mmCIF file of C-alpha atoms and ligand atoms in Angstrom:
data_model
loop_
_atom_site.group_PDB
_atom_site.id
_atom_site.type_symbol
_atom_site.label_atom_id
_atom_site.label_comp_id
_atom_site.label_asym_id
_atom_site.label_seq_id
_atom_site.Cartn_x
_atom_site.Cartn_y
_atom_site.Cartn_z
ATOM 1 C CA MET A 450 109.921 95.043 96.419
ATOM 2 C CA ARG A 451 107.036 96.912 96.063
ATOM 3 C CA ILE A 452 103.889 95.327 94.614
ATOM 4 C CA ASP A 453 100.924 97.529 93.725
ATOM 5 C CA ILE A 454 97.777 95.440 92.652
ATOM 6 C CA LEU A 455 94.847 97.447 90.795
ATOM 7 C CA THR A 456 91.451 95.666 91.325
ATOM 8 C CA ILE A 457 87.658 96.379 91.646
ATOM 9 C CA PHE A 458 87.820 93.820 94.375
ATOM 10 C CA PRO A 459 90.380 94.966 96.846
ATOM 11 C CA GLU A 460 88.714 92.673 99.652
ATOM 12 C CA LEU A 461 90.043 89.312 97.795
ATOM 13 C CA PHE A 462 93.258 89.914 98.802
ATOM 14 C CA GLU A 463 92.595 90.335 102.709
ATOM 15 C CA SER A 464 92.983 86.511 103.325
ATOM 16 C CA PRO A 465 95.746 85.769 100.971
ATOM 17 C CA PHE A 466 97.932 88.366 102.134
ATOM 18 C CA GLY A 467 97.070 88.558 105.837
ATOM 19 C CA HIS A 468 98.197 85.079 106.919
ATOM 20 C CA SER A 469 101.472 82.929 106.915
ATOM 21 C CA MET A 470 104.257 83.492 104.869
ATOM 22 C CA LEU A 471 103.004 86.484 102.851
ATOM 23 C CA LYS A 472 102.082 88.433 106.006
ATOM 24 C CA ARG A 473 105.280 87.901 107.682
ATOM 25 C CA ALA A 474 106.945 88.708 104.762
ATOM 26 C CA GLN A 475 105.367 92.229 104.767
ATOM 27 C CA ASN A 476 105.895 92.431 108.836
ATOM 28 C CA LYS A 477 109.482 91.939 108.418
ATOM 29 C CA GLY A 478 109.928 94.660 105.928
ATOM 30 C CA PHE A 479 110.791 92.041 102.935
ATOM 31 C CA ILE A 480 107.964 93.116 100.639
ATOM 32 C CA GLU A 481 105.502 96.205 100.418
ATOM 33 C CA ILE A 482 102.028 95.472 99.108
ATOM 34 C CA PHE A 483 99.524 97.950 98.098
ATOM 35 C CA ILE A 484 95.941 97.506 96.913
ATOM 36 C CA HIS A 485 94.242 100.081 94.859
ATOM 37 C CA ASN A 486 90.792 100.017 94.253
ATOM 38 C CA ILE A 487 90.193 101.262 90.494
ATOM 39 C CA ARG A 488 86.675 102.401 91.469
ATOM 40 C CA ASP A 489 88.295 104.940 93.576
ATOM 41 C CA TYR A 490 89.780 106.585 90.317
ATOM 42 C CA SER A 491 86.544 106.558 88.122
ATOM 43 C CA THR A 492 85.477 110.336 87.160
ATOM 44 C CA ASP A 493 82.097 108.915 86.171
ATOM 45 C CA LYS A 494 79.267 110.443 88.266
ATOM 46 C CA HIS A 495 77.942 106.620 89.345
ATOM 47 C CA LYS A 496 81.875 105.608 89.754
ATOM 48 C CA SER A 497 81.415 103.084 86.870
ATOM 49 C CA VAL A 498 84.596 101.307 85.530
ATOM 50 C CA ASP A 499 83.109 99.144 82.635
ATOM 51 C CA ASP A 500 81.222 99.867 79.513
ATOM 52 C CA TYR A 501 79.467 97.662 76.950
ATOM 53 C CA ALA A 502 81.770 96.321 74.301
ATOM 54 C CA PHE A 503 82.002 97.997 70.913
ATOM 55 C CA GLY A 504 80.757 95.578 68.293
ATOM 56 C CA GLY A 505 78.409 94.177 70.455
ATOM 57 C CA GLY A 506 78.202 90.740 72.124
ATOM 58 C CA ALA A 507 77.924 89.723 75.891
ATOM 59 C CA GLY A 508 80.096 91.108 78.699
ATOM 60 C CA MET A 509 81.303 94.299 79.617
ATOM 61 C CA VAL A 510 84.725 95.924 79.135
ATOM 62 C CA MET A 511 86.767 97.576 81.737
ATOM 63 C CA MET A 512 87.362 100.870 80.508
ATOM 64 C CA ILE A 513 90.512 102.829 80.135
ATOM 65 C CA GLN A 514 89.979 106.193 82.396
ATOM 66 C CA PRO A 515 89.944 104.969 85.988
ATOM 67 C CA ILE A 516 92.748 102.510 85.161
ATOM 68 C CA GLU A 517 94.848 104.634 83.302
ATOM 69 C CA ASP A 518 94.844 107.587 85.770
ATOM 70 C CA LEU A 519 95.747 105.019 88.607
ATOM 71 C CA ILE A 520 98.494 103.838 86.355
ATOM 72 C CA LEU A 521 100.013 107.433 85.509
ATOM 73 C CA LYS A 522 99.813 108.257 89.026
ATOM 74 C CA LEU A 523 102.004 105.496 90.291
ATOM 75 C CA LYS A 524 104.441 105.883 87.650
ATOM 76 C CA LEU A 525 104.950 109.453 88.568
ATOM 77 C CA GLU A 526 105.808 108.324 92.013
ATOM 78 C CA ARG A 527 108.395 105.630 90.990
ATOM 79 C CA ASP A 528 109.618 103.517 87.933
ATOM 80 C CA TYR A 529 108.304 100.193 87.539
ATOM 81 C CA ASP A 530 109.956 97.014 86.354
ATOM 82 C CA GLU A 531 106.882 95.635 84.834
ATOM 83 C CA ILE A 532 103.254 96.580 84.898
ATOM 84 C CA ILE A 533 101.782 93.245 84.666
ATOM 85 C CA TYR A 534 98.058 92.111 83.366
ATOM 86 C CA MET A 535 96.534 88.770 84.569
ATOM 87 C CA THR A 536 94.749 87.204 81.707
ATOM 88 C CA PRO A 537 93.893 83.856 80.399
ATOM 89 C CA ASP A 538 94.930 84.865 77.091
ATOM 90 C CA ALA A 539 98.613 85.051 77.598
ATOM 91 C CA LYS A 540 101.568 82.565 78.091
ATOM 92 C CA VAL A 541 101.343 80.524 81.258
ATOM 93 C CA PHE A 542 103.432 81.203 84.553
ATOM 94 C CA ASN A 543 106.052 79.078 85.461
ATOM 95 C CA GLN A 544 108.956 79.078 87.889
ATOM 96 C CA LYS A 545 111.650 80.439 85.713
ATOM 97 C CA GLU A 546 109.020 83.764 85.508
ATOM 98 C CA ALA A 547 108.726 83.596 89.299
ATOM 99 C CA ASN A 548 112.396 83.576 89.617
ATOM 100 C CA ARG A 549 113.018 86.596 87.189
ATOM 101 C CA LEU A 550 110.074 88.666 88.720
ATOM 102 C CA SER A 551 111.476 88.119 92.304
ATOM 103 C CA LEU A 552 114.552 90.181 91.406
ATOM 104 C CA SER A 553 112.187 93.059 90.809
ATOM 105 C CA GLU A 554 112.213 96.606 92.725
ATOM 106 C CA ASN A 555 108.548 97.501 91.771
ATOM 107 C CA ILE A 556 105.922 95.731 89.962
ATOM 108 C CA ILE A 557 102.255 96.800 89.181
ATOM 109 C CA ILE A 558 99.368 94.144 88.675
ATOM 110 C CA LEU A 559 96.326 94.573 86.885
ATOM 111 C CA CYS A 560 93.243 92.372 87.616
ATOM 112 C CA GLY A 561 90.892 92.170 84.964
ATOM 113 C CA HIS A 562 87.229 91.371 85.285
ATOM 114 C CA TYR A 563 84.087 90.780 82.913
ATOM 115 C CA LYS A 564 85.231 90.709 79.230
ATOM 116 C CA GLY A 565 88.682 92.109 80.676
ATOM 117 C CA VAL A 566 90.512 95.482 79.810
ATOM 118 C CA ASP A 567 90.132 97.660 76.933
ATOM 119 C CA GLN A 568 93.165 96.471 74.764
ATOM 120 C CA ARG A 569 94.341 100.144 74.767
ATOM 121 C CA ILE A 570 95.537 99.702 78.189
ATOM 122 C CA ARG A 571 97.282 96.434 77.023
ATOM 123 C CA ASP A 572 98.925 98.356 74.195
ATOM 124 C CA HIS A 573 100.230 100.988 75.750
ATOM 125 C CA TYR A 574 100.786 100.623 79.604
ATOM 126 C CA ILE A 575 101.154 96.913 79.889
ATOM 127 C CA THR A 576 104.589 95.286 79.947
ATOM 128 C CA LYS A 577 103.811 91.746 80.323
ATOM 129 C CA GLU A 578 100.708 89.509 80.654
ATOM 130 C CA ILE A 579 100.640 86.281 82.605
ATOM 131 C CA SER A 580 98.127 83.520 82.624
ATOM 132 C CA ILE A 581 98.284 80.909 85.247
ATOM 133 C CA GLY A 582 96.934 77.998 83.600
ATOM 134 C CA ASP A 583 94.535 77.280 80.565
ATOM 135 C CA TYR A 584 91.231 77.756 82.421
ATOM 136 C CA VAL A 585 89.351 81.099 82.925
ATOM 137 C CA LEU A 586 88.593 82.192 86.589
ATOM 138 C CA THR A 587 86.014 85.003 87.348
ATOM 139 C CA GLY A 588 88.597 87.426 87.569
ATOM 140 C CA GLY A 589 92.511 87.906 87.763
ATOM 141 C CA GLU A 590 92.587 88.551 91.949
ATOM 142 C CA LEU A 591 93.279 84.945 92.345
ATOM 143 C CA ALA A 592 95.777 84.567 89.817
ATOM 144 C CA ALA A 593 97.670 87.668 91.092
ATOM 145 C CA ALA A 594 97.550 86.030 94.403
ATOM 146 C CA ILE A 595 99.047 83.139 93.141
ATOM 147 C CA VAL A 596 101.676 84.896 91.426
ATOM 148 C CA VAL A 597 102.785 87.172 94.487
ATOM 149 C CA ASP A 598 103.088 84.201 96.839
ATOM 150 C CA SER A 599 105.356 82.314 94.391
ATOM 151 C CA ILE A 600 107.531 85.666 94.106
ATOM 152 C CA VAL A 601 107.825 86.579 97.666
ATOM 153 C CA ARG A 602 108.713 83.203 98.871
ATOM 154 C CA LEU A 603 111.807 83.196 96.704
ATOM 155 C CA ILE A 604 112.882 86.591 98.424
ATOM 156 C CA PRO A 605 116.118 86.090 100.438
ATOM 157 C CA GLY A 606 115.263 85.740 104.239
ATOM 158 C CA VAL A 607 111.307 85.335 103.501
ATOM 159 C CA LEU A 608 111.594 81.560 103.858
ATOM 160 C CA SER A 609 113.053 80.373 107.358
ATOM 161 C CA ASP A 610 115.174 77.639 105.581
ATOM 162 C CA GLU A 611 117.037 79.530 102.791
ATOM 163 C CA THR A 612 117.805 76.240 100.808
ATOM 164 C CA SER A 613 114.101 75.150 100.800
ATOM 165 C CA ALA A 614 113.040 77.339 97.533
ATOM 166 C CA LEU A 615 115.945 76.187 95.541
ATOM 167 C CA THR A 616 115.130 72.538 96.149
ATOM 168 C CA ASP A 617 111.450 72.999 95.299
ATOM 169 C CA SER A 618 109.871 71.148 92.301
ATOM 170 C CA PHE A 619 110.489 72.784 88.808
ATOM 171 C CA GLN A 620 114.106 74.355 89.805
ATOM 172 C CA ASP A 621 116.013 72.185 87.921
ATOM 173 C CA ASN A 622 112.693 71.212 85.521
ATOM 174 C CA LEU A 623 112.373 68.289 87.765
ATOM 175 C CA LEU A 624 109.420 67.782 90.206
ATOM 176 C CA SER A 625 110.334 67.175 94.044
ATOM 177 C CA PRO A 626 110.793 63.654 95.381
ATOM 178 C CA PRO A 627 108.763 61.934 97.790
ATOM 179 C CA VAL A 628 109.270 63.165 101.568
ATOM 180 C CA TYR A 629 108.427 61.247 104.800
ATOM 181 C CA THR A 630 108.329 62.050 108.453
ATOM 182 C CA ARG A 631 107.939 60.297 111.677
ATOM 183 C CA PRO A 632 106.975 57.367 112.222
ATOM 184 C CA ALA A 633 109.270 55.132 110.047
ATOM 185 C CA ASP A 634 106.771 52.444 110.350
ATOM 186 C CA HIS A 635 102.828 53.453 110.609
ATOM 187 C CA ASN A 636 100.913 50.208 110.727
ATOM 188 C CA GLY A 637 102.898 48.578 108.152
ATOM 189 C CA TRP A 638 103.667 51.522 106.055
ATOM 190 C CA LYS A 639 107.182 51.685 105.768
ATOM 191 C CA ILE A 640 109.415 54.506 104.605
ATOM 192 C CA PRO A 641 112.209 53.465 101.990
ATOM 193 C CA GLU A 642 114.928 51.994 103.910
ATOM 194 C CA VAL A 643 117.975 54.254 102.089
ATOM 195 C CA LEU A 644 116.243 57.452 103.986
ATOM 196 C CA LEU A 645 117.320 55.484 107.519
ATOM 197 C CA SER A 646 120.736 54.676 106.238
ATOM 198 C CA GLY A 647 122.355 57.676 107.189
ATOM 199 C CA ASN A 648 124.335 57.861 103.875
ATOM 200 C CA ASP A 649 124.041 61.328 102.413
ATOM 201 C CA LYS A 650 125.401 60.506 99.040
ATOM 202 C CA LEU A 651 122.898 57.274 98.850
ATOM 203 C CA ILE A 652 120.332 59.339 99.886
ATOM 204 C CA ASP A 653 120.677 62.142 97.601
ATOM 205 C CA GLU A 654 120.645 59.525 94.574
ATOM 206 C CA TRP A 655 117.580 57.931 95.636
ATOM 207 C CA ARG A 656 115.996 61.451 95.439
ATOM 208 C CA GLU A 657 117.222 62.259 92.271
ATOM 209 C CA LYS A 658 116.148 59.294 90.808
ATOM 210 C CA GLN A 659 112.978 59.611 92.473
ATOM 211 C CA SER A 660 112.626 63.107 90.950
ATOM 212 C CA MET A 661 113.411 61.708 87.451
ATOM 213 C CA GLU A 662 110.892 59.004 87.667
ATOM 214 C CA LEU A 663 107.919 60.897 88.819
ATOM 215 C CA THR A 664 108.845 63.626 86.490
ATOM 216 C CA MET A 665 109.082 61.010 83.135
ATOM 217 C CA ARG A 666 105.788 59.606 84.689
ATOM 218 C CA VAL A 667 103.538 62.905 85.091
ATOM 219 C CA ARG A 668 105.166 65.600 83.501
ATOM 220 C CA PRO A 669 107.394 64.231 80.985
ATOM 221 C CA ASP A 670 106.796 67.609 78.814
ATOM 222 C CA LEU A 671 109.229 69.345 81.399
ATOM 223 C CA LEU A 672 111.917 67.178 80.515
ATOM 224 C CA ASP A 673 111.707 68.524 76.806
ATOM 225 C CA ASP A 674 112.638 72.148 77.870
HETATM 226 N N1 LIG B 591 91.795 85.744 84.590
HETATM 227 C C1 LIG B 591 90.824 85.163 84.458
HETATM 228 N N2 LIG B 591 91.405 83.676 84.446
HETATM 229 C C2 LIG B 591 92.886 83.569 84.456
HETATM 230 C C3 LIG B 591 93.944 82.951 84.292
HETATM 231 N N3 LIG B 591 93.627 81.646 84.016
HETATM 232 N N4 LIG B 591 95.163 83.369 84.382
HETATM 233 C C4 LIG B 591 95.030 84.758 84.851
HETATM 234 N N5 LIG B 591 94.310 85.803 85.205
HETATM 235 C C5 LIG B 591 93.017 85.207 84.603
#
């Protein structure tokens, strides 16, 4: 899978993509991530990437030219499954969408800043818009890193224990049950007895019940789907 990220702050991706699982996934060749600086494509003599909003009002708008030139260059080189725009005014991302995107060959992710991008970029090039939640970040970069992380860990082979992504919270619209490790008794805080029983059936039933109860208590909306 190849992911091209379009941003005016490429440095913001150095840390999230330079460590742990995302780094390993790149080193092992499961994924290629290319970070493009939109400013490099500006034909303006000051390398501007934004301008005042027509109609007035506070905040600058990211202009069409550098983004369009960059998208057209990438599209000439290969086909893309999706051209995604990160923005708070979109449908909220979820596990189902992560599963779907993890099957892509090539995707572009455009990160917005200021008041966002000129609507005509959205109208003519963007095929999917993603919000990571009902709050506003300073830009789309951190949101893009979250989306990439959630996608990459689903690519077969990226996680060392292949089954672990399947038992994540949300994969069956349920939250994960509690987990425990040694010691079984920490100063009187004991783990549930059933987990020491060695009876897989009983343990599975206990986990399912815990999942259901937790979901009903903190995310009953998931059970409506
Ligand atoms: N950019 C700013 N806020 C965002 C959000 N909540 N989701 C995606 N991109 C954003």
